[in-house]
PDB file of C-alpha atoms in Angstrom:
ATOM      1  CA  MET S   1     -56.358-130.638 -96.602  1.00 31.00           C
ATOM      2  CA  ILE S   2     -57.488-127.024 -96.487  1.00 35.00           C
ATOM      3  CA  GLN S   3     -54.734-124.688 -97.680  1.00 40.00           C
ATOM      4  CA  GLN S   4     -53.676-121.849 -95.386  1.00 45.00           C
ATOM      5  CA  SER S   5     -55.102-118.544 -96.538  1.00 53.00           C
ATOM      6  CA  THR S   6     -52.553-115.867 -97.358  1.00 70.00           C
ATOM      7  CA  LEU S   7     -52.397-112.137 -96.833  1.00 76.00           C
ATOM      8  CA  LYS S   8     -52.833-111.717-100.582  1.00 82.00           C
ATOM      9  CA  LYS S   9     -56.132-113.624-100.571  1.00 84.00           C
ATOM     10  CA  LEU S  10     -57.398-111.581 -97.647  1.00 82.00           C
ATOM     11  CA  SER S  11     -56.481-108.347 -99.399  1.00 84.00           C
ATOM     12  CA  GLU S  12     -58.209-109.440-102.625  1.00 86.00           C
ATOM     13  CA  VAL S  13     -61.469-110.329-100.870  1.00 85.00           C
ATOM     14  CA  LEU S  14     -61.528-107.114 -98.841  1.00 86.00           C
ATOM     15  CA  GLY S  15     -60.257-104.825-101.581  1.00 89.00           C
ATOM     16  CA  LEU S  16     -57.483-103.580 -99.330  1.00 88.00           C
ATOM     17  CA  SER S  17     -53.732-103.428 -99.819  1.00 88.00           C
ATOM     18  CA  ILE S  18     -51.608-106.228 -98.367  1.00 84.00           C
ATOM     19  CA  SER S  19     -49.860-103.742 -96.083  1.00 85.00           C
ATOM     20  CA  THR S  20     -53.195-102.514 -94.700  1.00 89.00           C
ATOM     21  CA  VAL S  21     -54.317-106.071 -93.978  1.00 83.00           C
ATOM     22  CA  SER S  22     -51.021-106.870 -92.325  1.00 81.00           C
ATOM     23  CA  ARG S  23     -51.136-103.782 -90.102  1.00 84.00           C
ATOM     24  CA  ALA S  24     -54.768-104.463 -89.172  1.00 84.00           C
ATOM     25  CA  LEU S  25     -53.861-107.952 -87.991  1.00 79.00           C
ATOM     26  CA  LYS S  26     -51.114-106.432 -85.818  1.00 75.00           C
ATOM     27  CA  ASP S  27     -53.482-103.830 -84.274  1.00 75.00           C
ATOM     28  CA  HIS S  28     -51.500-100.952 -85.786  1.00 82.00           C
ATOM     29  CA  PRO S  29     -52.818 -97.594 -84.463  1.00 82.00           C
ATOM     30  CA  ASP S  30     -53.027 -96.121 -87.988  1.00 84.00           C
ATOM     31  CA  ILE S  31     -55.778 -98.604 -88.918  1.00 89.00           C
ATOM     32  CA  SER S  32     -59.366 -97.884 -87.888  1.00 90.00           C
ATOM     33  CA  GLU S  33     -61.158-100.211 -85.481  1.00 89.00           C
ATOM     34  CA  LYS S  34     -63.793-100.911 -88.126  1.00 89.00           C
ATOM     35  CA  THR S  35     -61.168-102.083 -90.613  1.00 90.00           C
ATOM     36  CA  LYS S  36     -59.358-104.136 -87.973  1.00 88.00           C
ATOM     37  CA  THR S  37     -62.594-105.919 -87.062  1.00 89.00           C
ATOM     38  CA  LYS S  38     -63.413-106.611 -90.703  1.00 88.00           C
ATOM     39  CA  VAL S  39     -59.949-107.992 -91.432  1.00 84.00           C
ATOM     40  CA  LYS S  40     -59.801-110.149 -88.303  1.00 84.00           C
ATOM     41  CA  GLU S  41     -63.246-111.637 -88.853  1.00 85.00           C
ATOM     42  CA  LEU S  42     -62.352-112.641 -92.409  1.00 85.00           C
ATOM     43  CA  ALA S  43     -58.974-113.999 -91.260  1.00 81.00           C
ATOM     44  CA  VAL S  44     -60.763-116.305 -88.808  1.00 78.00           C
ATOM     45  CA  ALA S  45     -63.283-117.374 -91.451  1.00 80.00           C
ATOM     46  CA  MET S  46     -60.510-118.155 -93.971  1.00 76.00           C
ATOM     47  CA  GLU S  47     -58.351-119.896 -91.317  1.00 68.00           C
ATOM     48  CA  TYR S  48     -55.468-117.506 -91.863  1.00 68.00           C
ATOM     49  CA  GLU S  49     -52.307-118.092 -89.850  1.00 61.00           C
ATOM     50  CA  PRO S  50     -49.197-115.889 -90.041  1.00 59.00           C
ATOM     51  CA  ASN S  51     -46.105-117.347 -91.646  1.00 57.00           C
ATOM     52  CA  SER S  52     -44.089-118.061 -88.493  1.00 49.00           C
ATOM     53  CA  TYR S  53     -40.851-118.495 -90.427  1.00 48.00           C
ATOM     54  CA  ALA S  54     -41.266-115.091 -92.076  1.00 51.00           C
ATOM     55  CA  VAL S  55     -41.968-113.523 -88.684  1.00 49.00           C
ATOM     56  CA  GLN S  56     -38.858-115.209 -87.337  1.00 50.00           C
ATOM     57  CA  LEU S  57     -36.684-113.791 -90.105  1.00 47.00           C
ATOM     58  CA  ARG S  58     -38.142-110.317 -89.701  1.00 48.00           C
ATOM     59  CA  THR S  59     -37.879-110.095 -85.902  1.00 49.00           C
ATOM     60  CA  LYS S  60     -34.655-112.139 -85.611  1.00 51.00           C
ATOM     61  CA  HIS S  61     -36.334-114.439 -83.064  1.00 54.00           C
ATOM     62  CA  ASN S  62     -39.485-116.522 -82.603  1.00 75.00           C
ATOM     63  CA  ASN S  63     -41.790-117.429 -79.744  1.00 89.00           C
ATOM     64  CA  VAL S  64     -39.533-120.201 -78.423  1.00 94.00           C
ATOM     65  CA  LEU S  65     -37.722-119.928 -75.084  1.00 96.00           C
ATOM     66  CA  GLY S  66     -34.638-122.073 -74.507  1.00 97.00           C
ATOM     67  CA  ILE S  67     -33.898-123.970 -71.304  1.00 98.00           C
ATOM     68  CA  LEU S  68     -30.375-125.306 -70.769  1.00 98.00           C
ATOM     69  CA  VAL S  69     -29.794-127.615 -67.800  1.00 97.00           C
ATOM     70  CA  PRO S  70     -26.942-129.932 -66.776  1.00 95.00           C
ATOM     71  CA  THR S  71     -29.298-132.907 -66.867  1.00 91.00           C
ATOM     72  CA  ILE S  72     -33.004-133.475 -67.370  1.00 88.00           C
ATOM     73  CA  ASN S  73     -32.899-136.584 -65.167  1.00 83.00           C
ATOM     74  CA  ASN S  74     -33.140-134.539 -61.984  1.00 85.00           C
ATOM     75  CA  PHE S  75     -36.328-133.731 -60.087  1.00 86.00           C
ATOM     76  CA  PHE S  76     -35.181-130.181 -59.299  1.00 91.00           C
ATOM     77  CA  TYR S  77     -34.660-129.316 -62.977  1.00 94.00           C
ATOM     78  CA  ASP S  78     -37.762-131.257 -63.962  1.00 93.00           C
ATOM     79  CA  SER S  79     -39.897-129.120 -61.646  1.00 94.00           C
ATOM     80  CA  PHE S  80     -38.151-125.935 -62.839  1.00 96.00           C
ATOM     81  CA  ILE S  81     -38.922-126.845 -66.464  1.00 97.00           C
ATOM     82  CA  ALA S  82     -42.545-127.632 -65.582  1.00 96.00           C
ATOM     83  CA  ALA S  83     -43.005-124.200 -63.977  1.00 97.00           C
ATOM     84  CA  VAL S  84     -41.437-122.323 -66.908  1.00 97.00           C
ATOM     85  CA  GLU S  85     -43.371-124.294 -69.533  1.00 97.00           C
ATOM     86  CA  GLU S  86     -46.623-123.701 -67.658  1.00 96.00           C
ATOM     87  CA  ASP S  87     -46.214-119.922 -67.646  1.00 96.00           C
ATOM     88  CA  ALA S  88     -44.644-119.777 -71.108  1.00 95.00           C
ATOM     89  CA  ARG S  89     -47.688-121.461 -72.628  1.00 94.00           C
ATOM     90  CA  LEU S  90     -50.004-118.928 -70.971  1.00 92.00           C
ATOM     91  CA  HIS S  91     -48.029-116.105 -72.627  1.00 91.00           C
ATOM     92  CA  GLY S  92     -47.867-117.655 -76.103  1.00 90.00           C
ATOM     93  CA  TYR S  93     -44.374-119.170 -75.877  1.00 94.00           C
ATOM     94  CA  SER S  94     -43.136-122.726 -76.253  1.00 94.00           C
ATOM     95  CA  VAL S  95     -39.901-124.134 -74.820  1.00 96.00           C
ATOM     96  CA  LEU S  96     -36.869-125.882 -76.301  1.00 96.00           C
ATOM     97  CA  ILE S  97     -34.980-127.937 -73.701  1.00 97.00           C
ATOM     98  CA  MET S  98     -31.368-129.093 -73.971  1.00 97.00           C
ATOM     99  CA  GLN S  99     -28.918-130.614 -71.480  1.00 96.00           C
ATOM    100  CA  SER S 100     -25.183-130.093 -71.217  1.00 96.00           C
ATOM    101  CA  ARG S 101     -24.349-133.293 -69.315  1.00 94.00           C
ATOM    102  CA  ASP S 102     -21.828-131.056 -67.513  1.00 93.00           C
ATOM    103  CA  ASP S 103     -19.722-131.097 -70.677  1.00 95.00           C
ATOM    104  CA  LEU S 104     -18.415-127.743 -71.894  1.00 95.00           C
ATOM    105  CA  ALA S 105     -18.307-128.821 -75.560  1.00 95.00           C
ATOM    106  CA  ILE S 106     -21.935-129.980 -75.444  1.00 97.00           C
ATOM    107  CA  GLU S 107     -22.935-126.754 -73.712  1.00 97.00           C
ATOM    108  CA  LYS S 108     -21.328-124.632 -76.459  1.00 95.00           C
ATOM    109  CA  ASN S 109     -22.935-126.765 -79.168  1.00 96.00           C
ATOM    110  CA  ASN S 110     -26.331-126.322 -77.522  1.00 96.00           C
ATOM    111  CA  LEU S 111     -25.837-122.543 -77.446  1.00 96.00           C
ATOM    112  CA  ASN S 112     -25.137-122.630 -81.189  1.00 93.00           C
ATOM    113  CA  LEU S 113     -28.346-124.591 -81.740  1.00 93.00           C
ATOM    114  CA  PHE S 114     -30.308-122.087 -79.654  1.00 94.00           C
ATOM    115  CA  ARG S 115     -28.929-119.244 -81.790  1.00 90.00           C
ATOM    116  CA  LYS S 116     -29.744-121.057 -85.038  1.00 87.00           C
ATOM    117  CA  ASN S 117     -33.305-121.525 -83.809  1.00 87.00           C
ATOM    118  CA  MET S 118     -33.472-117.786 -83.045  1.00 88.00           C
ATOM    119  CA  ILE S 119     -34.885-118.276 -79.561  1.00 93.00           C
ATOM    120  CA  ALA S 120     -36.553-115.328 -77.867  1.00 93.00           C
ATOM    121  CA  GLY S 121     -34.717-115.894 -74.569  1.00 95.00           C
ATOM    122  CA  LEU S 122     -32.729-118.461 -72.612  1.00 97.00           C
ATOM    123  CA  PHE S 123     -32.850-119.908 -69.090  1.00 98.00           C
ATOM    124  CA  ALA S 124     -29.440-121.418 -68.304  1.00 97.00           C
ATOM    125  CA  SER S 125     -27.924-123.447 -65.487  1.00 97.00           C
ATOM    126  CA  ILE S 126     -24.229-123.686 -66.309  1.00 96.00           C
ATOM    127  CA  SER S 127     -22.099-126.826 -66.450  1.00 94.00           C
ATOM    128  CA  ILE S 128     -19.385-127.705 -63.929  1.00 91.00           C
ATOM    129  CA  GLU S 129     -16.723-126.865 -66.534  1.00 91.00           C
ATOM    130  CA  THR S 130     -18.074-123.406 -67.423  1.00 93.00           C
ATOM    131  CA  GLU S 131     -15.804-120.495 -66.533  1.00 90.00           C
ATOM    132  CA  ASP S 132     -16.184-118.148 -69.511  1.00 92.00           C
ATOM    133  CA  ILE S 133     -19.782-117.065 -70.089  1.00 92.00           C
ATOM    134  CA  THR S 134     -18.977-115.043 -73.230  1.00 91.00           C
ATOM    135  CA  PRO S 135     -20.678-117.640 -75.494  1.00 93.00           C
ATOM    136  CA  PHE S 136     -23.959-116.975 -73.677  1.00 94.00           C
ATOM    137  CA  PHE S 137     -23.751-113.279 -74.467  1.00 89.00           C
ATOM    138  CA  LYS S 138     -23.668-114.013 -78.195  1.00 87.00           C
ATOM    139  CA  LEU S 139     -27.418-114.369 -77.830  1.00 87.00           C
ATOM    140  CA  ASN S 140     -27.437-110.602 -77.378  1.00 77.00           C
ATOM    141  CA  ASP S 141     -27.053-110.414 -81.153  1.00 74.00           C
ATOM    142  CA  LEU S 142     -30.617-111.753 -81.291  1.00 78.00           C
ATOM    143  CA  LYS S 143     -31.682-109.416 -78.485  1.00 86.00           C
ATOM    144  CA  ALA S 144     -32.502-112.610 -76.592  1.00 92.00           C
ATOM    145  CA  PRO S 145     -32.177-112.138 -72.801  1.00 95.00           C
ATOM    146  CA  VAL S 146     -30.374-114.787 -70.749  1.00 97.00           C
ATOM    147  CA  ILE S 147     -31.554-115.643 -67.237  1.00 97.00           C
ATOM    148  CA  PHE S 148     -29.089-117.763 -65.273  1.00 97.00           C
ATOM    149  CA  PHE S 149     -30.590-119.934 -62.532  1.00 96.00           C
ATOM    150  CA  ASP S 150     -29.474-122.359 -59.804  1.00 93.00           C
ATOM    151  CA  ARG S 151     -25.892-122.872 -61.040  1.00 93.00           C
ATOM    152  CA  VAL S 152     -25.015-119.305 -61.908  1.00 93.00           C
ATOM    153  CA  PRO S 153     -21.766-117.575 -62.913  1.00 93.00           C
ATOM    154  CA  VAL S 154     -19.936-115.319 -60.463  1.00 88.00           C
ATOM    155  CA  SER S 155     -20.160-112.386 -62.883  1.00 88.00           C
ATOM    156  CA  ASP S 156     -22.275-109.445 -61.724  1.00 87.00           C
ATOM    157  CA  ILE S 157     -23.168-108.320 -65.264  1.00 90.00           C
ATOM    158  CA  CYS S 158     -25.849-110.937 -65.871  1.00 93.00           C
ATOM    159  CA  ASN S 159     -29.374-111.678 -64.688  1.00 95.00           C
ATOM    160  CA  LYS S 160     -29.674-114.434 -62.091  1.00 96.00           C
ATOM    161  CA  VAL S 161     -32.465-116.159 -60.205  1.00 95.00           C
ATOM    162  CA  CYS S 162     -30.998-118.132 -57.314  1.00 92.00           C
ATOM    163  CA  LEU S 163     -31.870-120.040 -54.224  1.00 90.00           C
ATOM    164  CA  ALA S 164     -30.776-118.280 -51.058  1.00 92.00           C
ATOM    165  CA  ASP S 165     -27.684-120.487 -50.807  1.00 93.00           C
ATOM    166  CA  ILE S 166     -26.052-118.719 -47.869  1.00 95.00           C
ATOM    167  CA  GLU S 167     -29.282-118.748 -45.861  1.00 96.00           C
ATOM    168  CA  THR S 168     -30.014-122.365 -46.854  1.00 96.00           C
ATOM    169  CA  ALA S 169     -26.718-123.687 -45.498  1.00 97.00           C
ATOM    170  CA  ARG S 170     -26.994-121.577 -42.354  1.00 97.00           C
ATOM    171  CA  VAL S 171     -30.472-122.934 -41.589  1.00 97.00           C
ATOM    172  CA  ALA S 172     -29.251-126.520 -42.032  1.00 98.00           C
ATOM    173  CA  ALA S 173     -26.211-125.947 -39.820  1.00 98.00           C
ATOM    174  CA  GLU S 174     -28.299-124.321 -37.086  1.00 98.00           C
ATOM    175  CA  ALA S 175     -30.734-127.241 -37.131  1.00 98.00           C
ATOM    176  CA  ILE S 176     -27.806-129.612 -36.482  1.00 98.00           C
ATOM    177  CA  ILE S 177     -26.372-127.412 -33.731  1.00 98.00           C
ATOM    178  CA  LYS S 178     -29.784-127.224 -32.044  1.00 97.00           C
ATOM    179  CA  LYS S 179     -29.748-131.029 -31.710  1.00 97.00           C
ATOM    180  CA  ASN S 180     -26.341-130.924 -29.951  1.00 96.00           C
ATOM    181  CA  LYS S 181     -24.648-133.201 -32.459  1.00 96.00           C
ATOM    182  CA  LYS S 182     -20.960-133.843 -31.788  1.00 94.00           C
ATOM    183  CA  LYS S 183     -19.584-135.202 -35.078  1.00 98.00           C
ATOM    184  CA  VAL S 184     -20.887-134.112 -38.454  1.00 98.00           C
ATOM    185  CA  LEU S 185     -20.232-135.586 -41.894  1.00 98.00           C
ATOM    186  CA  ALA S 186     -21.005-132.777 -44.364  1.00 98.00           C
ATOM    187  CA  LEU S 187     -21.315-133.841 -47.984  1.00 98.00           C
ATOM    188  CA  PHE S 188     -21.286-131.157 -50.689  1.00 98.00           C
ATOM    189  CA  GLY S 189     -21.440-130.923 -54.480  1.00 94.00           C
ATOM    190  CA  HIS S 190     -18.657-130.131 -56.895  1.00 93.00           C
ATOM    191  CA  PRO S 191     -16.263-127.599 -55.272  1.00 93.00           C
ATOM    192  CA  HIS S 192     -15.856-125.687 -58.556  1.00 91.00           C
ATOM    193  CA  LEU S 193     -19.479-124.478 -58.545  1.00 90.00           C
ATOM    194  CA  SER S 194     -20.372-121.152 -56.954  1.00 89.00           C
ATOM    195  CA  ILE S 195     -23.481-122.744 -55.398  1.00 92.00           C
ATOM    196  CA  THR S 196     -21.230-125.214 -53.543  1.00 95.00           C
ATOM    197  CA  GLN S 197     -18.768-122.539 -52.517  1.00 95.00           C
ATOM    198  CA  LYS S 198     -21.477-120.285 -51.056  1.00 94.00           C
ATOM    199  CA  ARG S 199     -23.151-123.109 -49.145  1.00 96.00           C
ATOM    200  CA  LEU S 200     -19.851-124.487 -47.864  1.00 98.00           C
ATOM    201  CA  GLU S 201     -18.619-121.101 -46.644  1.00 98.00           C
ATOM    202  CA  SER S 202     -21.908-120.389 -44.871  1.00 98.00           C
ATOM    203  CA  PHE S 203     -22.075-123.863 -43.315  1.00 98.00           C
ATOM    204  CA  LYS S 204     -18.517-123.582 -41.974  1.00 98.00           C
ATOM    205  CA  ALA S 205     -19.019-120.026 -40.709  1.00 98.00           C
ATOM    206  CA  THR S 206     -22.144-121.031 -38.785  1.00 98.00           C
ATOM    207  CA  PHE S 207     -20.299-123.770 -36.891  1.00 98.00           C
ATOM    208  CA  VAL S 208     -17.284-121.550 -36.205  1.00 97.00           C
ATOM    209  CA  LYS S 209     -19.554-118.891 -34.749  1.00 97.00           C
ATOM    210  CA  GLN S 210     -22.180-120.966 -32.938  1.00 98.00           C
ATOM    211  CA  SER S 211     -20.565-124.339 -32.162  1.00 97.00           C
ATOM    212  CA  PRO S 212     -16.777-124.197 -32.611  1.00 97.00           C
ATOM    213  CA  LEU S 213     -16.129-127.438 -30.705  1.00 96.00           C
ATOM    214  CA  THR S 214     -18.272-129.580 -32.999  1.00 97.00           C
ATOM    215  CA  LYS S 215     -16.127-131.796 -35.227  1.00 97.00           C
ATOM    216  CA  VAL S 216     -17.135-131.461 -38.897  1.00 98.00           C
ATOM    217  CA  ASP S 217     -15.656-133.576 -41.697  1.00 98.00           C
ATOM    218  CA  TYR S 218     -16.190-132.362 -45.271  1.00 98.00           C
ATOM    219  CA  ALA S 219     -16.341-134.285 -48.558  1.00 98.00           C
ATOM    220  CA  PHE S 220     -17.503-133.487 -52.089  1.00 97.00           C
ATOM    221  CA  PRO S 221     -19.022-136.648 -53.592  1.00 96.00           C
ATOM    222  CA  GLU S 222     -21.655-134.785 -55.675  1.00 85.00           C
ATOM    223  CA  GLN S 223     -23.373-137.922 -57.084  1.00 91.00           C
ATOM    224  CA  SER S 224     -25.201-140.805 -55.389  1.00 95.00           C
ATOM    225  CA  LEU S 225     -22.619-143.597 -55.810  1.00 97.00           C
ATOM    226  CA  PRO S 226     -19.624-141.598 -54.461  1.00 97.00           C
ATOM    227  CA  SER S 227     -21.888-140.389 -51.638  1.00 98.00           C
ATOM    228  CA  LYS S 228     -22.665-143.980 -50.704  1.00 98.00           C
ATOM    229  CA  GLU S 229     -18.968-144.880 -50.696  1.00 98.00           C
ATOM    230  CA  VAL S 230     -17.949-141.875 -48.589  1.00 98.00           C
ATOM    231  CA  THR S 231     -20.752-142.583 -46.119  1.00 98.00           C
ATOM    232  CA  LEU S 232     -19.892-146.270 -45.778  1.00 98.00           C
ATOM    233  CA  ALA S 233     -16.260-145.385 -45.083  1.00 98.00           C
ATOM    234  CA  ALA S 234     -17.299-142.852 -42.418  1.00 98.00           C
ATOM    235  CA  LEU S 235     -19.750-145.241 -40.760  1.00 98.00           C
ATOM    236  CA  ASP S 236     -17.041-147.900 -40.501  1.00 96.00           C
ATOM    237  CA  GLN S 237     -14.707-145.605 -38.566  1.00 96.00           C
ATOM    238  CA  PRO S 238     -14.140-146.260 -34.824  1.00 96.00           C
ATOM    239  CA  GLU S 239     -15.895-142.941 -34.144  1.00 96.00           C
ATOM    240  CA  PRO S 240     -18.569-142.593 -36.835  1.00 97.00           C
ATOM    241  CA  PRO S 241     -20.581-139.397 -37.352  1.00 98.00           C
ATOM    242  CA  ASP S 242     -23.802-138.939 -35.434  1.00 97.00           C
ATOM    243  CA  VAL S 243     -25.340-136.805 -38.219  1.00 98.00           C
ATOM    244  CA  ILE S 244     -24.889-136.523 -41.976  1.00 98.00           C
ATOM    245  CA  PHE S 245     -25.618-133.349 -43.940  1.00 98.00           C
ATOM    246  CA  CYS S 246     -26.448-133.750 -47.645  1.00 98.00           C
ATOM    247  CA  MET S 247     -26.186-130.734 -49.964  1.00 97.00           C
ATOM    248  CA  GLY S 248     -28.641-132.164 -52.492  1.00 94.00           C
ATOM    249  CA  ASP S 249     -30.987-134.986 -53.436  1.00 94.00           C
ATOM    250  CA  LEU S 250     -28.424-137.092 -55.313  1.00 93.00           C
ATOM    251  CA  ILE S 251     -26.147-137.045 -52.287  1.00 97.00           C
ATOM    252  CA  LEU S 252     -29.092-137.949 -50.045  1.00 97.00           C
ATOM    253  CA  ILE S 253     -29.856-141.012 -52.178  1.00 97.00           C
ATOM    254  CA  GLY S 254     -26.302-142.314 -51.754  1.00 98.00           C
ATOM    255  CA  VAL S 255     -26.294-141.628 -48.016  1.00 98.00           C
ATOM    256  CA  MET S 256     -29.562-143.501 -47.469  1.00 98.00           C
ATOM    257  CA  TYR S 257     -28.286-146.466 -49.497  1.00 98.00           C
ATOM    258  CA  ALA S 258     -25.302-146.665 -47.155  1.00 98.00           C
ATOM    259  CA  ILE S 259     -27.425-146.341 -44.017  1.00 98.00           C
ATOM    260  CA  HIS S 260     -29.762-149.099 -45.177  1.00 98.00           C
ATOM    261  CA  GLU S 261     -26.838-151.312 -46.146  1.00 97.00           C
ATOM    262  CA  ARG S 262     -25.445-151.004 -42.621  1.00 97.00           C
ATOM    263  CA  LYS S 263     -28.963-151.600 -41.252  1.00 97.00           C
ATOM    264  CA  LEU S 264     -28.849-148.460 -39.130  1.00 98.00           C
ATOM    265  CA  ARG S 265     -31.926-146.794 -37.678  1.00 97.00           C
ATOM    266  CA  VAL S 266     -32.766-143.158 -38.357  1.00 98.00           C
ATOM    267  CA  PRO S 267     -32.538-141.126 -36.142  1.00 98.00           C
ATOM    268  CA  GLU S 268     -31.656-143.546 -33.298  1.00 97.00           C
ATOM    269  CA  ASP S 269     -28.319-144.682 -34.793  1.00 97.00           C
ATOM    270  CA  ILE S 270     -27.619-141.862 -37.237  1.00 98.00           C
ATOM    271  CA  SER S 271     -29.335-138.561 -38.016  1.00 98.00           C
ATOM    272  CA  VAL S 272     -29.762-137.076 -41.485  1.00 98.00           C
ATOM    273  CA  ILE S 273     -30.563-133.603 -42.802  1.00 98.00           C
ATOM    274  CA  SER S 274     -30.583-132.489 -46.430  1.00 98.00           C
ATOM    275  CA  ILE S 275     -31.083-129.608 -48.776  1.00 97.00           C
ATOM    276  CA  SER S 276     -33.777-130.792 -51.155  1.00 95.00           C
ATOM    277  CA  ASN S 277     -36.339-129.908 -53.779  1.00 91.00           C
ATOM    278  CA  GLY S 278     -38.871-131.515 -51.436  1.00 90.00           C
ATOM    279  CA  LEU S 279     -40.095-134.804 -52.936  1.00 91.00           C
ATOM    280  CA  LEU S 280     -37.312-137.259 -52.105  1.00 94.00           C
ATOM    281  CA  PRO S 281     -37.297-136.669 -48.326  1.00 97.00           C
ATOM    282  CA  THR S 282     -40.968-137.666 -48.173  1.00 96.00           C
ATOM    283  CA  LEU S 283     -40.222-141.110 -49.642  1.00 96.00           C
ATOM    284  CA  TYR S 284     -38.305-142.294 -46.551  1.00 97.00           C
ATOM    285  CA  ASP S 285     -39.588-143.411 -43.154  1.00 96.00           C
ATOM    286  CA  PRO S 286     -39.110-141.338 -41.163  1.00 97.00           C
ATOM    287  CA  LYS S 287     -39.307-138.394 -43.531  1.00 98.00           C
ATOM    288  CA  ILE S 288     -36.004-136.559 -43.909  1.00 98.00           C
ATOM    289  CA  THR S 289     -35.693-133.134 -42.287  1.00 98.00           C
ATOM    290  CA  HIS S 290     -34.648-130.808 -45.078  1.00 98.00           C
ATOM    291  CA  VAL S 291     -34.234-127.210 -46.149  1.00 97.00           C
ATOM    292  CA  GLU S 292     -36.586-126.878 -49.101  1.00 94.00           C
ATOM    293  CA  THR S 293     -35.174-125.408 -52.295  1.00 90.00           C
ATOM    294  CA  SER S 294     -38.070-125.523 -54.734  1.00 91.00           C
ATOM    295  CA  GLY S 295     -37.279-125.838 -58.437  1.00 93.00           C
ATOM    296  CA  TYR S 296     -40.925-125.025 -59.168  1.00 94.00           C
ATOM    297  CA  LYS S 297     -40.828-121.741 -57.237  1.00 94.00           C
ATOM    298  CA  LEU S 298     -37.504-120.900 -58.887  1.00 96.00           C
ATOM    299  CA  GLY S 299     -39.008-121.547 -62.336  1.00 97.00           C
ATOM    300  CA  LYS S 300     -41.968-119.280 -61.624  1.00 97.00           C
ATOM    301  CA  ARG S 301     -39.713-116.454 -60.475  1.00 96.00           C
ATOM    302  CA  ALA S 302     -37.314-116.949 -63.384  1.00 97.00           C
ATOM    303  CA  PHE S 303     -40.169-116.646 -65.877  1.00 97.00           C
ATOM    304  CA  MET S 304     -41.309-113.395 -64.263  1.00 96.00           C
ATOM    305  CA  GLN S 305     -37.811-112.022 -64.745  1.00 96.00           C
ATOM    306  CA  MET S 306     -37.687-113.274 -68.344  1.00 96.00           C
ATOM    307  CA  LEU S 307     -41.045-111.718 -69.197  1.00 94.00           C
ATOM    308  CA  SER S 308     -39.870-108.401 -67.793  1.00 94.00           C
ATOM    309  CA  ARG S 309     -36.751-108.524 -70.006  1.00 93.00           C
ATOM    310  CA  LEU S 310     -38.786-109.492 -73.070  1.00 92.00           C
ATOM    311  CA  ASN S 311     -40.957-106.437 -72.410  1.00 90.00           C
ATOM    312  CA  GLY S 312     -37.944-104.138 -72.540  1.00 90.00           C
ATOM    313  CA  ASN S 313     -36.646-103.970 -68.958  1.00 92.00           C
ATOM    314  CA  GLU S 314     -32.850-103.907 -69.271  1.00 89.00           C
ATOM    315  CA  THR S 315     -32.064-103.913 -65.534  1.00 92.00           C
ATOM    316  CA  ILE S 316     -29.409-106.397 -64.426  1.00 94.00           C
ATOM    317  CA  GLU S 317     -30.437-108.053 -61.160  1.00 93.00           C
ATOM    318  CA  GLU S 318     -29.909-111.088 -58.956  1.00 93.00           C
ATOM    319  CA  VAL S 319     -33.089-112.418 -57.343  1.00 93.00           C
ATOM    320  CA  PHE S 320     -33.190-114.880 -54.435  1.00 92.00           C
ATOM    321  CA  ILE S 321     -35.833-117.431 -53.428  1.00 91.00           C
ATOM    322  CA  ASP S 322     -36.183-117.887 -49.662  1.00 88.00           C
ATOM    323  CA  SER S 323     -35.445-121.250 -48.043  1.00 87.00           C
ATOM    324  CA  VAL S 324     -37.726-123.053 -45.580  1.00 92.00           C
ATOM    325  CA  LEU S 325     -36.843-125.729 -42.996  1.00 97.00           C
ATOM    326  CA  ILE S 326     -39.214-128.694 -43.285  1.00 97.00           C
ATOM    327  CA  GLU S 327     -39.156-130.838 -40.165  1.00 96.00           C
ATOM    328  CA  GLY S 328     -39.107-134.609 -40.644  1.00 97.00           C
ATOM    329  CA  GLY S 329     -38.216-137.303 -38.173  1.00 96.00           C
ATOM    330  CA  SER S 330     -34.608-137.856 -39.251  1.00 98.00           C
ATOM    331  CA  LEU S 331     -32.830-135.340 -37.039  1.00 96.00           C
TER     332      LEU S 331
END
């Protein structure tokens, strides 16, 4: 196997000092264009590659961006990761992905691993148990920016890229009201999360303002199996709901299991509307009417914000991605 050429070998061949060769490779303004060209051409010919570990030690970080999600087994996070990785590669970065499993201890351990790997920056969606975000700010010691996304802390001293949660819930509620539904079963995620709290408050406020006589029952099953159980119990009531709202894809899966188990027709027997990343609603017949919350679009916007911070922008901001109602045949 061909050995990697070193700066010393390049300097010996060219008759230049090691520092001159090093600065030429970095396009230092003190080095003439002629010398830069000469050094770079020889570096290519001798298959020179910089010592990435040495660069890491010198700069206190490398070209790796961290992504921390509650779970990888989720189409929303999968599409977010795909968008970030796509843009990261174009800008010379790679990604290191870890999942917290909604466990605070695992989340803290992952943050330690990110620090040990001297990541250049971190995209983070916090766990259900996270209340203190101080451990995330320890990355500041590496001058590594943190961009929170989707599940974000309530703190206003951190960068966030979010879905327009208030608008999303309002759009869903208005779509139900427009159909003159009389009894709504509204299923939300974990009540501890700010994303749930914002959507719940907006959903409730829309009904209070626009349709105060509509009966709305609320539950927080979060995952598919509890969602199925809650839905089955509601459908077996003497006065079952005529529409079910699902805050996310996992809830939608459970709801549709229950509907199929009871052999109900959509929308003749029961109507359904969801907030979704977009893929799952298309797998049912009829397609599920949903408010699209794209993980891919969120990933693209989050990378733009990260790149800005890596280039020296120290502004703290919260950015929102607009929501869109996608009509299916389920409402």
